[in-house]
Structures are given as structure tokens and as C-alpha cells.
PDB file of C-alpha atoms in Angstrom:
ATOM      1  CA  MET A 975     128.227 102.919  91.038  1.00  0.00           C
ATOM      2  CA  LEU A 976     128.033  99.716  89.009  1.00  0.00           C
ATOM      3  CA  ALA A 977     127.213 100.888  85.470  1.00  0.00           C
ATOM      4  CA  PHE A 978     126.117  98.652  82.625  1.00  0.00           C
ATOM      5  CA  CYS A 979     127.469  99.222  79.126  1.00  0.00           C
ATOM      6  CA  ALA A 980     124.778 100.552  76.767  1.00  0.00           C
ATOM      7  CA  ALA A 981     126.454  98.746  73.885  1.00  0.00           C
ATOM      8  CA  CYS A 982     126.097  95.297  75.430  1.00  0.00           C
ATOM      9  CA  ALA A 983     123.736  92.765  73.889  1.00  0.00           C
ATOM     10  CA  ALA A 984     120.311  92.513  75.439  1.00  0.00           C
ATOM     11  CA  VAL A 985     119.811  89.679  77.920  1.00  0.00           C
ATOM     12  CA  PRO A 986     116.446  88.169  78.924  1.00  0.00           C
ATOM     13  CA  ALA A 987     115.286  89.370  82.326  1.00  0.00           C
ATOM     14  CA  THR A 988     116.216  86.953  85.091  1.00  0.00           C
ATOM     15  CA  ALA A 989     112.740  87.105  86.608  1.00  0.00           C
ATOM     16  CA  GLN A 990     111.439  85.263  83.576  1.00  0.00           C
ATOM     17  CA  GLU A 991     113.790  82.348  84.297  1.00  0.00           C
ATOM     18  CA  LEU A 992     112.533  81.640  87.818  1.00  0.00           C
ATOM     19  CA  ALA A 993     109.832  79.014  88.129  1.00  0.00           C
ATOM     20  CA  LEU A 994     106.957  80.096  90.344  1.00  0.00           C
ATOM     21  CA  PRO A 995     104.118  77.748  91.345  1.00  0.00           C
ATOM     22  CA  SER A 996     101.381  77.302  88.759  1.00  0.00           C
ATOM     23  CA  GLU A 997      98.869  79.061  91.024  1.00  0.00           C
ATOM     24  CA  ALA A 998     100.959  82.257  91.085  1.00  0.00           C
ATOM     25  CA  ARG A 999      99.163  85.173  89.460  1.00  0.00           C
ATOM     26  CA  GLN A1000     101.383  87.840  87.970  1.00  0.00           C
ATOM     27  CA  LEU A1001     100.308  91.346  89.022  1.00  0.00           C
ATOM     28  CA  THR A1002     103.094  93.547  87.656  1.00  0.00           C
ATOM     29  CA  ASN A1003     105.408  93.093  84.683  1.00  0.00           C
ATOM     30  CA  ARG A1004     106.965  96.468  83.966  1.00  0.00           C
ATOM     31  CA  VAL A1005     110.197  96.892  82.015  1.00  0.00           C
ATOM     32  CA  ASN A1006     112.209 100.023  81.295  1.00  0.00           C
ATOM     33  CA  PRO A1007     114.931  99.604  78.622  1.00  0.00           C
ATOM     34  CA  LEU A1008     117.268 101.993  80.466  1.00  0.00           C
ATOM     35  CA  ASP A1009     116.865 102.962  84.098  1.00  0.00           C
ATOM     36  CA  SER A1010     118.676 102.828  87.432  1.00  0.00           C
ATOM     37  CA  TYR A1011     117.999 100.890  90.620  1.00  0.00           C
ATOM     38  CA  ASP A1012     119.493 101.196  94.109  1.00  0.00           C
ATOM     39  CA  LEU A1013     120.322  97.584  94.963  1.00  0.00           C
ATOM     40  CA  PRO A1014     120.426  97.008  98.756  1.00  0.00           C
ATOM     41  CA  ILE A1015     123.698  95.313  99.720  1.00  0.00           C
ATOM     42  CA  ALA A1016     123.452  95.434 103.536  1.00  0.00           C
ATOM     43  CA  VAL A1017     120.878  95.795 106.287  1.00  0.00           C
ATOM     44  CA  TRP A1018     119.639  99.087 107.734  1.00  0.00           C
ATOM     45  CA  ASP A1019     122.647 100.719 109.458  1.00  0.00           C
ATOM     46  CA  GLY A1020     120.730 103.124 111.666  1.00  0.00           C
ATOM     47  CA  SER A1021     120.409 105.908 109.139  1.00  0.00           C
ATOM     48  CA  SER A1022     120.059 104.292 105.700  1.00  0.00           C
ATOM     49  CA  VAL A1023     120.232 101.067 103.719  1.00  0.00           C
ATOM     50  CA  PRO A1024     123.658 100.678 102.074  1.00  0.00           C
ATOM     51  CA  SER A1025     123.053 100.251  98.360  1.00  0.00           C
ATOM     52  CA  ARG A1026     124.755 100.201  94.984  1.00  0.00           C
ATOM     53  CA  GLU A1027     123.323 102.067  92.029  1.00  0.00           C
ATOM     54  CA  VAL A1028     122.994  99.839  88.978  1.00  0.00           C
ATOM     55  CA  GLN A1029     121.944 100.844  85.485  1.00  0.00           C
ATOM     56  CA  GLY A1030     120.529  98.899  82.585  1.00  0.00           C
ATOM     57  CA  ARG A1031     117.305  97.210  81.584  1.00  0.00           C
ATOM     58  CA  VAL A1032     115.189  97.261  84.744  1.00  0.00           C
ATOM     59  CA  ALA A1033     112.340  94.766  85.112  1.00  0.00           C
ATOM     60  CA  LYS A1034     109.946  94.973  88.059  1.00  0.00           C
ATOM     61  CA  ARG A1035     107.636  92.001  88.527  1.00  0.00           C
ATOM     62  CA  THR A1036     105.252  90.936  91.279  1.00  0.00           C
ATOM     63  CA  TRP A1037     103.080  87.885  91.883  1.00  0.00           C
ATOM     64  CA  ARG A1038     100.398  86.804  94.337  1.00  0.00           C
ATOM     65  CA  MET A1039      99.777  83.167  95.151  1.00  0.00           C
ATOM     66  CA  SER A1040      97.707  81.161  97.605  1.00  0.00           C
ATOM     67  CA  VAL A1041     100.085  79.368  99.992  1.00  0.00           C
ATOM     68  CA  GLY A1042      97.804  78.244 102.804  1.00  0.00           C
ATOM     69  CA  SER A1043      99.866  77.497 105.915  1.00  0.00           C
ATOM     70  CA  LYS A1044     103.260  77.774 104.208  1.00  0.00           C
ATOM     71  CA  THR A1045     105.636  80.204 105.886  1.00  0.00           C
ATOM     72  CA  THR A1046     107.295  83.144 104.194  1.00  0.00           C
ATOM     73  CA  LEU A1047     110.604  81.313 104.434  1.00  0.00           C
ATOM     74  CA  GLN A1048     109.206  78.253 102.641  1.00  0.00           C
ATOM     75  CA  VAL A1049     108.098  80.392  99.701  1.00  0.00           C
ATOM     76  CA  PHE A1050     111.327  82.393  99.749  1.00  0.00           C
ATOM     77  CA  ALA A1051     113.677  79.388 100.031  1.00  0.00           C
ATOM     78  CA  SER A1052     112.588  77.726  96.779  1.00  0.00           C
ATOM     79  CA  LEU A1053     113.205  80.931  94.832  1.00  0.00           C
ATOM     80  CA  ARG A1054     116.524  81.539  96.595  1.00  0.00           C
ATOM     81  CA  ASP A1055     117.647  78.034  95.666  1.00  0.00           C
ATOM     82  CA  GLN A1056     116.856  78.726  92.009  1.00  0.00           C
ATOM     83  CA  ILE A1057     118.777  81.998  92.093  1.00  0.00           C
ATOM     84  CA  GLU A1058     121.838  80.335  93.612  1.00  0.00           C
ATOM     85  CA  SER A1059     121.650  77.408  91.175  1.00  0.00           C
ATOM     86  CA  GLN A1060     121.823  79.902  88.293  1.00  0.00           C
ATOM     87  CA  GLY A1061     125.231  81.074  89.468  1.00  0.00           C
ATOM     88  CA  TYR A1062     124.319  84.212  91.387  1.00  0.00           C
ATOM     89  CA  ASP A1063     126.388  85.313  94.380  1.00  0.00           C
ATOM     90  CA  VAL A1064     124.153  86.422  97.236  1.00  0.00           C
ATOM     91  CA  LEU A1065     125.033  89.870  98.593  1.00  0.00           C
ATOM     92  CA  LEU A1066     122.292  90.139 101.218  1.00  0.00           C
ATOM     93  CA  ASP A1067     119.865  87.589 102.681  1.00  0.00           C
ATOM     94  CA  CYS A1068     117.849  88.736 105.676  1.00  0.00           C
ATOM     95  CA  SER A1069     114.476  88.471 107.400  1.00  0.00           C
ATOM     96  CA  ALA A1070     112.269  91.337 108.556  1.00  0.00           C
ATOM     97  CA  GLU A1071     113.754  92.226 111.942  1.00  0.00           C
ATOM     98  CA  ALA A1072     117.311  91.397 110.886  1.00  0.00           C
ATOM     99  CA  CYS A1073     116.946  93.532 107.742  1.00  0.00           C
ATOM    100  CA  GLY A1074     115.843  96.526 109.756  1.00  0.00           C
ATOM    101  CA  GLY A1075     112.078  96.017 109.886  1.00  0.00           C
ATOM    102  CA  PHE A1076     110.090  99.169 109.113  1.00  0.00           C
ATOM    103  CA  ASP A1077     113.189 101.237 108.279  1.00  0.00           C
ATOM    104  CA  PHE A1078     114.552  98.771 105.727  1.00  0.00           C
ATOM    105  CA  ARG A1079     111.133  98.272 104.137  1.00  0.00           C
ATOM    106  CA  PHE A1080     110.588 101.975 103.514  1.00  0.00           C
ATOM    107  CA  ALA A1081     114.151 102.652 102.367  1.00  0.00           C
ATOM    108  CA  THR A1082     113.891  99.880  99.771  1.00  0.00           C
ATOM    109  CA  GLU A1083     112.058 100.094  96.458  1.00  0.00           C
ATOM    110  CA  VAL A1084     108.741  98.252  96.610  1.00  0.00           C
ATOM    111  CA  VAL A1085     106.012  98.134  93.968  1.00  0.00           C
ATOM    112  CA  PRO A1086     103.004 100.014  95.428  1.00  0.00           C
ATOM    113  CA  SER A1087      99.926  98.267  96.807  1.00  0.00           C
ATOM    114  CA  PRO A1088      97.771  96.520  95.672  1.00  0.00           C
ATOM    115  CA  ASP A1089     100.402  94.883  93.429  1.00  0.00           C
ATOM    116  CA  MET A1090     102.781  94.160  96.318  1.00  0.00           C
ATOM    117  CA  TYR A1091     102.131  93.690 100.025  1.00  0.00           C
ATOM    118  CA  VAL A1092     104.785  93.701 102.756  1.00  0.00           C
ATOM    119  CA  ALA A1093     104.046  92.763 106.372  1.00  0.00           C
ATOM    120  CA  ILE A1094     106.623  94.681 108.408  1.00  0.00           C
ATOM    121  CA  ARG A1095     107.277  91.736 110.740  1.00  0.00           C
ATOM    122  CA  ASP A1096     107.044  88.970 108.148  1.00  0.00           C
ATOM    123  CA  TYR A1097     109.156  89.425 105.034  1.00  0.00           C
ATOM    124  CA  ARG A1098     112.395  88.084 103.545  1.00  0.00           C
ATOM    125  CA  PHE A1099     114.779  89.939 101.246  1.00  0.00           C
ATOM    126  CA  LEU A1100     117.667  88.865  99.025  1.00  0.00           C
ATOM    127  CA  SER A1101     119.981  90.697  96.637  1.00  0.00           C
ATOM    128  CA  ALA A1102     122.392  88.901  94.312  1.00  0.00           C
ATOM    129  CA  ILE A1103     124.838  89.481  91.459  1.00  0.00           C
ATOM    130  CA  ARG A1104     126.032  87.382  88.515  1.00  0.00           C
ATOM    131  CA  ASP A1105     128.693  89.032  86.340  1.00  0.00           C
ATOM    132  CA  ASP A1106     126.996  92.272  85.240  1.00  0.00           C
ATOM    133  CA  GLU A1107     123.448  91.226  86.166  1.00  0.00           C
ATOM    134  CA  VAL A1108     121.799  91.877  89.527  1.00  0.00           C
ATOM    135  CA  LEU A1109     118.445  91.127  91.098  1.00  0.00           C
ATOM    136  CA  SER A1110     116.543  91.490  94.334  1.00  0.00           C
ATOM    137  CA  LEU A1111     113.865  89.186  95.750  1.00  0.00           C
ATOM    138  CA  LEU A1112     111.248  90.243  98.296  1.00  0.00           C
ATOM    139  CA  VAL A1113     108.651  87.839  99.723  1.00  0.00           C
ATOM    140  CA  SER A1114     105.916  88.512 102.284  1.00  0.00           C
ATOM    141  CA  ARG A1115     102.530  87.096 103.289  1.00  0.00           C
ATOM    142  CA  ASN A1116      99.005  88.343 103.752  1.00  0.00           C
ATOM    143  CA  PRO A1117      97.456  84.987 104.740  1.00  0.00           C
ATOM    144  CA  PRO A1118      96.380  82.914 102.936  1.00  0.00           C
ATOM    145  CA  ASP A1119      98.371  84.603 100.138  1.00  0.00           C
ATOM    146  CA  ALA A1120     102.038  85.286  99.582  1.00  0.00           C
ATOM    147  CA  TYR A1121     103.420  88.174  97.536  1.00  0.00           C
ATOM    148  CA  VAL A1122     106.656  87.982  95.545  1.00  0.00           C
ATOM    149  CA  GLN A1123     108.603  90.883  94.046  1.00  0.00           C
ATOM    150  CA  ILE A1124     111.608  90.473  91.780  1.00  0.00           C
ATOM    151  CA  ILE A1125     113.542  93.449  90.438  1.00  0.00           C
ATOM    152  CA  SER A1126     116.240  92.549  87.917  1.00  0.00           C
ATOM    153  CA  VAL A1127     118.762  94.701  86.068  1.00  0.00           C
ATOM    154  CA  THR A1128     120.553  93.397  82.989  1.00  0.00           C
ATOM    155  CA  PRO A1129     122.787  94.849  80.264  1.00  0.00           C
ATOM    156  CA  THR A1130     120.759  96.549  77.581  1.00  0.00           C
ATOM    157  CA  THR A1131     120.831  98.031  74.114  1.00  0.00           C
ATOM    158  CA  VAL A1132     118.594 101.047  73.626  1.00  0.00           C
ATOM    159  CA  SER A1133     118.393 103.666  70.906  1.00  0.00           C
ATOM    160  CA  PRO A1134     119.201 107.320  71.694  1.00  0.00           C
ATOM    161  CA  LEU A1135     115.530 108.140  71.040  1.00  0.00           C
ATOM    162  CA  ASP A1136     114.467 105.647  73.696  1.00  0.00           C
ATOM    163  CA  VAL A1137     116.786 107.306  76.205  1.00  0.00           C
ATOM    164  CA  VAL A1138     115.586 110.831  75.379  1.00  0.00           C
ATOM    165  CA  GLN A1139     111.916 109.910  75.486  1.00  0.00           C
ATOM    166  CA  GLY A1140     112.256 107.657  78.520  1.00  0.00           C
ATOM    167  CA  THR A1141     110.518 104.788  76.749  1.00  0.00           C
ATOM    168  CA  GLU A1142     108.929 102.244  79.067  1.00  0.00           C
ATOM    169  CA  THR A1143     107.252  99.045  77.977  1.00  0.00           C
ATOM    170  CA  VAL A1144     104.640  97.129  79.917  1.00  0.00           C
ATOM    171  CA  GLU A1145     104.991  93.504  78.926  1.00  0.00           C
ATOM    172  CA  ALA A1146     101.843  92.238  80.603  1.00  0.00           C
ATOM    173  CA  SER A1147      98.575  93.574  81.888  1.00  0.00           C
ATOM    174  CA  LYS A1148      99.115  95.452  85.156  1.00  0.00           C
ATOM    175  CA  PRO A1149      96.088  96.106  87.355  1.00  0.00           C
ATOM    176  CA  ASN A1150      97.145  99.528  88.659  1.00  0.00           C
ATOM    177  CA  PHE A1151      95.932 101.437  91.692  1.00  0.00           C
ATOM    178  CA  ALA A1152      93.197 103.380  89.874  1.00  0.00           C
ATOM    179  CA  ALA A1153      91.919 100.304  88.058  1.00  0.00           C
ATOM    180  CA  SER A1154      91.715  98.356  91.315  1.00  0.00           C
ATOM    181  CA  LEU A1155      89.824 101.175  93.027  1.00  0.00           C
ATOM    182  CA  GLU A1156      87.385 101.643  90.155  1.00  0.00           C
ATOM    183  CA  THR A1157      86.826  97.912  89.604  1.00  0.00           C
ATOM    184  CA  ALA A1158      86.590  96.669  93.196  1.00  0.00           C
ATOM    185  CA  GLY A1159      85.202  99.891  94.649  1.00  0.00           C
ATOM    186  CA  HIS A1160      87.802 100.011  97.395  1.00  0.00           C
ATOM    187  CA  VAL A1161      91.527  99.519  97.903  1.00  0.00           C
ATOM    188  CA  VAL A1162      93.735  99.028 100.958  1.00  0.00           C
ATOM    189  CA  LEU A1163      96.376 101.727 101.426  1.00  0.00           C
ATOM    190  CA  GLY A1164      98.797  98.957 102.139  1.00  0.00           C
ATOM    191  CA  ASP A1165     101.991 100.828 102.973  1.00  0.00           C
ATOM    192  CA  LEU A1166     100.553 102.752 105.948  1.00  0.00           C
ATOM    193  CA  GLU A1167     101.570 101.602 109.417  1.00  0.00           C
ATOM    194  CA  PHE A1168      99.631 101.765 112.685  1.00  0.00           C
ATOM    195  CA  GLU A1169     100.704 100.142 115.936  1.00  0.00           C
ATOM    196  CA  THR A1170      98.129  98.782 118.389  1.00  0.00           C
ATOM    197  CA  GLY A1171      96.210 101.683 119.914  1.00  0.00           C
ATOM    198  CA  GLU A1172      98.049 104.364 117.925  1.00  0.00           C
ATOM    199  CA  ASP A1173      96.654 106.834 115.392  1.00  0.00           C
ATOM    200  CA  ALA A1174      99.842 108.671 114.351  1.00  0.00           C
ATOM    201  CA  LEU A1175     100.839 108.251 110.710  1.00  0.00           C
ATOM    202  CA  GLY A1176     104.554 107.862 110.034  1.00  0.00           C
ATOM    203  CA  THR A1177     106.624 110.229 107.920  1.00  0.00           C
ATOM    204  CA  GLY A1178     106.489 108.013 104.810  1.00  0.00           C
ATOM    205  CA  PRO A1179     106.946 108.244 101.925  1.00  0.00           C
ATOM    206  CA  PHE A1180     103.693 106.399 101.314  1.00  0.00           C
ATOM    207  CA  LEU A1181     103.370 105.572  97.638  1.00  0.00           C
ATOM    208  CA  THR A1182      99.705 104.593  97.904  1.00  0.00           C
ATOM    209  CA  LEU A1183      98.877 108.114  99.090  1.00  0.00           C
ATOM    210  CA  ALA A1184     100.709 109.562  96.105  1.00  0.00           C
ATOM    211  CA  ASP A1185      98.760 107.233  93.783  1.00  0.00           C
ATOM    212  CA  LEU A1186      95.440 108.101  95.430  1.00  0.00           C
ATOM    213  CA  ALA A1187      96.193 111.815  95.336  1.00  0.00           C
ATOM    214  CA  ASN A1188      97.116 111.684  91.654  1.00  0.00           C
ATOM    215  CA  TRP A1189      93.882 109.876  90.841  1.00  0.00           C
ATOM    216  CA  LEU A1190      91.726 112.299  92.827  1.00  0.00           C
ATOM    217  CA  LYS A1191      93.377 115.403  91.387  1.00  0.00           C
ATOM    218  CA  GLN A1192      92.745 114.246  87.817  1.00  0.00           C
ATOM    219  CA  ASP A1193      89.036 114.935  88.343  1.00  0.00           C
ATOM    220  CA  GLY A1194      87.762 117.280  91.051  1.00  0.00           C
ATOM    221  CA  GLY A1195      84.442 115.396  91.137  1.00  0.00           C
ATOM    222  CA  ARG A1196      86.042 112.165  92.317  1.00  0.00           C
ATOM    223  CA  ARG A1197      85.534 111.304  95.987  1.00  0.00           C
ATOM    224  CA  VAL A1198      86.555 108.575  98.398  1.00  0.00           C
ATOM    225  CA  ALA A1199      85.757 107.660 101.966  1.00  0.00           C
ATOM    226  CA  LEU A1200      88.811 106.865 104.057  1.00  0.00           C
ATOM    227  CA  VAL A1201      87.819 104.063 106.436  1.00  0.00           C
ATOM    228  CA  GLY A1202      89.996 103.176 109.420  1.00  0.00           C
ATOM    229  CA  HIS A1203      90.131  99.546 110.546  1.00  0.00           C
ATOM    230  CA  THR A1204      91.701  98.121 113.694  1.00  0.00           C
ATOM    231  CA  ASP A1205      92.638  94.859 115.332  1.00  0.00           C
ATOM    232  CA  ASN A1206      90.321  93.468 118.037  1.00  0.00           C
ATOM    233  CA  ILE A1207      92.251  94.638 121.085  1.00  0.00           C
ATOM    234  CA  GLY A1208      89.920  96.675 123.316  1.00  0.00           C
ATOM    235  CA  LEU A1209      86.276  97.706 123.229  1.00  0.00           C
ATOM    236  CA  LEU A1210      84.407  98.173 119.957  1.00  0.00           C
ATOM    237  CA  GLU A1211      83.516 101.822 120.625  1.00  0.00           C
ATOM    238  CA  ARG A1212      87.142 102.706 121.296  1.00  0.00           C
ATOM    239  CA  ASN A1213      88.269 100.892 118.164  1.00  0.00           C
ATOM    240  CA  ILE A1214      85.705 102.667 116.008  1.00  0.00           C
ATOM    241  CA  SER A1215      86.986 105.974 117.392  1.00  0.00           C
ATOM    242  CA  LEU A1216      90.584 104.880 116.769  1.00  0.00           C
ATOM    243  CA  GLY A1217      89.752 103.908 113.195  1.00  0.00           C
ATOM    244  CA  GLN A1218      88.135 107.317 112.682  1.00  0.00           C
ATOM    245  CA  ARG A1219      91.263 109.102 113.969  1.00  0.00           C
ATOM    246  CA  ARG A1220      93.497 107.031 111.687  1.00  0.00           C
ATOM    247  CA  ALA A1221      91.321 107.920 108.713  1.00  0.00           C
ATOM    248  CA  GLU A1222      91.468 111.592 109.726  1.00  0.00           C
ATOM    249  CA  ALA A1223      95.285 111.402 109.876  1.00  0.00           C
ATOM    250  CA  VAL A1224      95.325 110.119 106.316  1.00  0.00           C
ATOM    251  CA  LYS A1225      92.899 112.833 105.219  1.00  0.00           C
ATOM    252  CA  VAL A1226      95.127 115.534 106.688  1.00  0.00           C
ATOM    253  CA  ARG A1227      98.201 114.085 104.977  1.00  0.00           C
ATOM    254  CA  LEU A1228      96.448 113.928 101.596  1.00  0.00           C
ATOM    255  CA  ASN A1229      95.321 117.532 101.948  1.00  0.00           C
ATOM    256  CA  LYS A1230      98.460 119.137 103.356  1.00  0.00           C
ATOM    257  CA  GLU A1231     101.189 117.149 101.612  1.00  0.00           C
ATOM    258  CA  PHE A1232      99.504 116.208  98.330  1.00  0.00           C
ATOM    259  CA  GLY A1233      97.049 119.074  97.854  1.00  0.00           C
ATOM    260  CA  VAL A1234      93.860 116.984  97.642  1.00  0.00           C
ATOM    261  CA  ALA A1235      90.718 119.077  98.192  1.00  0.00           C
ATOM    262  CA  LEU A1236      88.962 118.336 101.479  1.00  0.00           C
ATOM    263  CA  ASP A1237      85.572 118.030  99.765  1.00  0.00           C
ATOM    264  CA  GLN A1238      86.910 114.957  97.918  1.00  0.00           C
ATOM    265  CA  LEU A1239      87.571 113.140 101.201  1.00  0.00           C
ATOM    266  CA  GLU A1240      85.267 111.677 103.832  1.00  0.00           C
ATOM    267  CA  THR A1241      86.303 109.635 106.860  1.00  0.00           C
ATOM    268  CA  ALA A1242      84.800 106.843 108.938  1.00  0.00           C
ATOM    269  CA  GLY A1243      85.847 104.305 111.538  1.00  0.00           C
ATOM    270  CA  ALA A1244      84.948 100.615 111.278  1.00  0.00           C
ATOM    271  CA  GLY A1245      86.882  99.341 114.275  1.00  0.00           C
ATOM    272  CA  TYR A1246      87.373  95.581 114.160  1.00  0.00           C
ATOM    273  CA  LEU A1247      84.117  94.790 112.334  1.00  0.00           C
ATOM    274  CA  ALA A1248      85.674  94.046 108.930  1.00  0.00           C
ATOM    275  CA  PRO A1249      88.882  92.034 109.422  1.00  0.00           C
ATOM    276  CA  ILE A1250      90.808  90.726 106.407  1.00  0.00           C
ATOM    277  CA  ALA A1251      93.009  88.388 108.494  1.00  0.00           C
ATOM    278  CA  SER A1252      92.729  86.480 111.745  1.00  0.00           C
ATOM    279  CA  ASN A1253      93.057  88.577 114.890  1.00  0.00           C
ATOM    280  CA  ALA A1254      94.312  85.464 116.687  1.00  0.00           C
ATOM    281  CA  THR A1255      97.902  86.143 115.559  1.00  0.00           C
ATOM    282  CA  SER A1256     100.162  89.205 115.777  1.00  0.00           C
ATOM    283  CA  ASP A1257     100.673  89.147 111.995  1.00  0.00           C
ATOM    284  CA  GLY A1258      96.915  89.051 111.434  1.00  0.00           C
ATOM    285  CA  ARG A1259      96.334  91.944 113.819  1.00  0.00           C
ATOM    286  CA  GLU A1260      98.987  93.971 112.018  1.00  0.00           C
ATOM    287  CA  ILE A1261      97.259  93.354 108.679  1.00  0.00           C
ATOM    288  CA  ASN A1262      93.903  94.425 110.119  1.00  0.00           C
ATOM    289  CA  ARG A1263      95.318  97.774 111.279  1.00  0.00           C
ATOM    290  CA  ARG A1264      94.719  99.563 108.004  1.00  0.00           C
ATOM    291  CA  VAL A1265      92.979 102.379 106.163  1.00  0.00           C
ATOM    292  CA  GLU A1266      90.985 101.692 103.003  1.00  0.00           C
ATOM    293  CA  ALA A1267      89.870 104.116 100.311  1.00  0.00           C
ATOM    294  CA  VAL A1268      86.243 103.436  99.346  1.00  0.00           C
ATOM    295  CA  LEU A1269      84.888 104.841  96.104  1.00  0.00           C
ATOM    296  CA  LEU A1270      82.001 107.343  96.442  1.00  0.00           C
ATOM    297  CA  PRO A1271      79.664 108.687  93.736  1.00  0.00           C
ATOM    298  CA  ILE A1272      81.108 111.470  91.587  1.00  0.00           C
ATOM    299  CA  GLN A1273      79.687 114.888  92.407  1.00  0.00           C
TER     300      GLN A1273
END
């Protein structure tokens, strides 16, 4: 374990020093004065992601920006260059498949949707160290937008009371899961994965389901419709049925694993009638294979 000295002087979070494009909109800016983070230092090895536990002031920040036709690597490279120019030594620099694809993504800490989006086949990851500071960078795209996550850990000074109470400060407005659902009326459960033609839900953990379950269980009158969406491979009727089965799989998981009452959940299938990306590309089809939670009137 790489431990940071609690008596060290506080250092500004590295994420604040990186220059993002002016059109980047910050979604998350959450800082804990004393916490731990498992920093990935190697790719998925077949059973886990080798990591190093680091302790200190942990800052988790995400951004969304419109990038048009820019690739994930183009967005990633400019930030990587800044990190290297600041004297960081890169420990790990990999792309989706080389990192370990699905396995790496779900063994690595990621801010939950809708504040971070990761396309399993289109992301880049970097971890780096400079003296007793570390950071990780994760970039992915949901065309025409790119999402950026930076987690940084720096030496910190906290009072004993802060440690006992687990004080956490939010340094900027964070549109959380519940706020997004209540404001927009729907939210994509963005960390679920469905292959073409499949309705089986992976083992998880799926943080969006935990967030949705927590929100529903706070008030037994709250209800959502789980709507399954597909890519455009195959006939419409079959895709509507597939979307319905995917929504049912999510409903079962929410009920059995998270204890959400069945009368708070409805399901429907939309097939390929409401795409959020182009079905002309494999990345777009992957994005369209999704389940959304749609707000229903309170009973």
C-alpha cells in the first residue's frame, strides 16, 4: 500500500491543473479530505486488475464535452500530454481491448451514470504518479460527446473530527442520479451491458441499479418504467420483444438483489424506435442497446 502522511501540507488537486476545452461541462466535482483509492497499475490479468491502494485527499471529477468527429484518442492524447509535461510518470496507458475491455471497466472505479459514460469498446485509461501524488484518467465517447473522468489523490491535512465523521465536501454542483431522473423524467442505466440479440444481464456490480434502488426505496409511492432499447439488427417485432426481456431482467435484479417492490416497477420494450446514436456503426449500436428508467406518477 502507498500511504500518504496525514501531517503533510495540503496540495491542490491535480485535476484542477489540467486544461480542458472551453466547451467542457463539469458534471462531478467531489472531494473527500481523507479516503482511499485503488489505483490500477496494470491491465486485467484474467482474474483482477492489479492495483495499488493509495490514501489521501481524493478528488473525483468528470466532464462532458461536444467533440464532433474527434476520436477518443484525440481527446485523451491532449490530456495525457499535459499530465506528462507536469512531471508524472505513467504507470499504465491502455485502450479498451488492451486494458481488458468489460472486465477492466467493471473492476475499475467509475463515477456512476449519468455523470460518466464508458463505451466498453471505445475508452482509454491512464494512471500516473508524481512523488506522493497519483491520478487516473479515463476517456470515452457517446457521440457526439466525450466523457472525461479524473481521479486524483494528494497528500492531505485533516482534523481528527473530519476523519471520525467522514467529512466529504462537494466543491461544485453535481447533478446526481435522482436529480437527473426527476428533472429530465428519464435516465439511461448506463453501466448495463447487452450484446446483440442477448437479454441476459451480467453479474455487475451495476452502480446505476444501486442508485435507482436507493431512490425508489426512499418513498414507496415512487415508480418507474424500465424500457428496453435495442440496435436495429433484425425485425422490429423481435427487437421490441428483446427490449421487453431486457427490461424484465433489470426488474428481476432490482427486486431480488436490491429489494425494490415489484409494484414500483413496470417494463416495456421499445426496440430500435428511439436510438440515441447511429446504428450505422458498431459503437453506435452498442450505445443503443440500453435500458432506461422512465419516471411514472407517484401512487
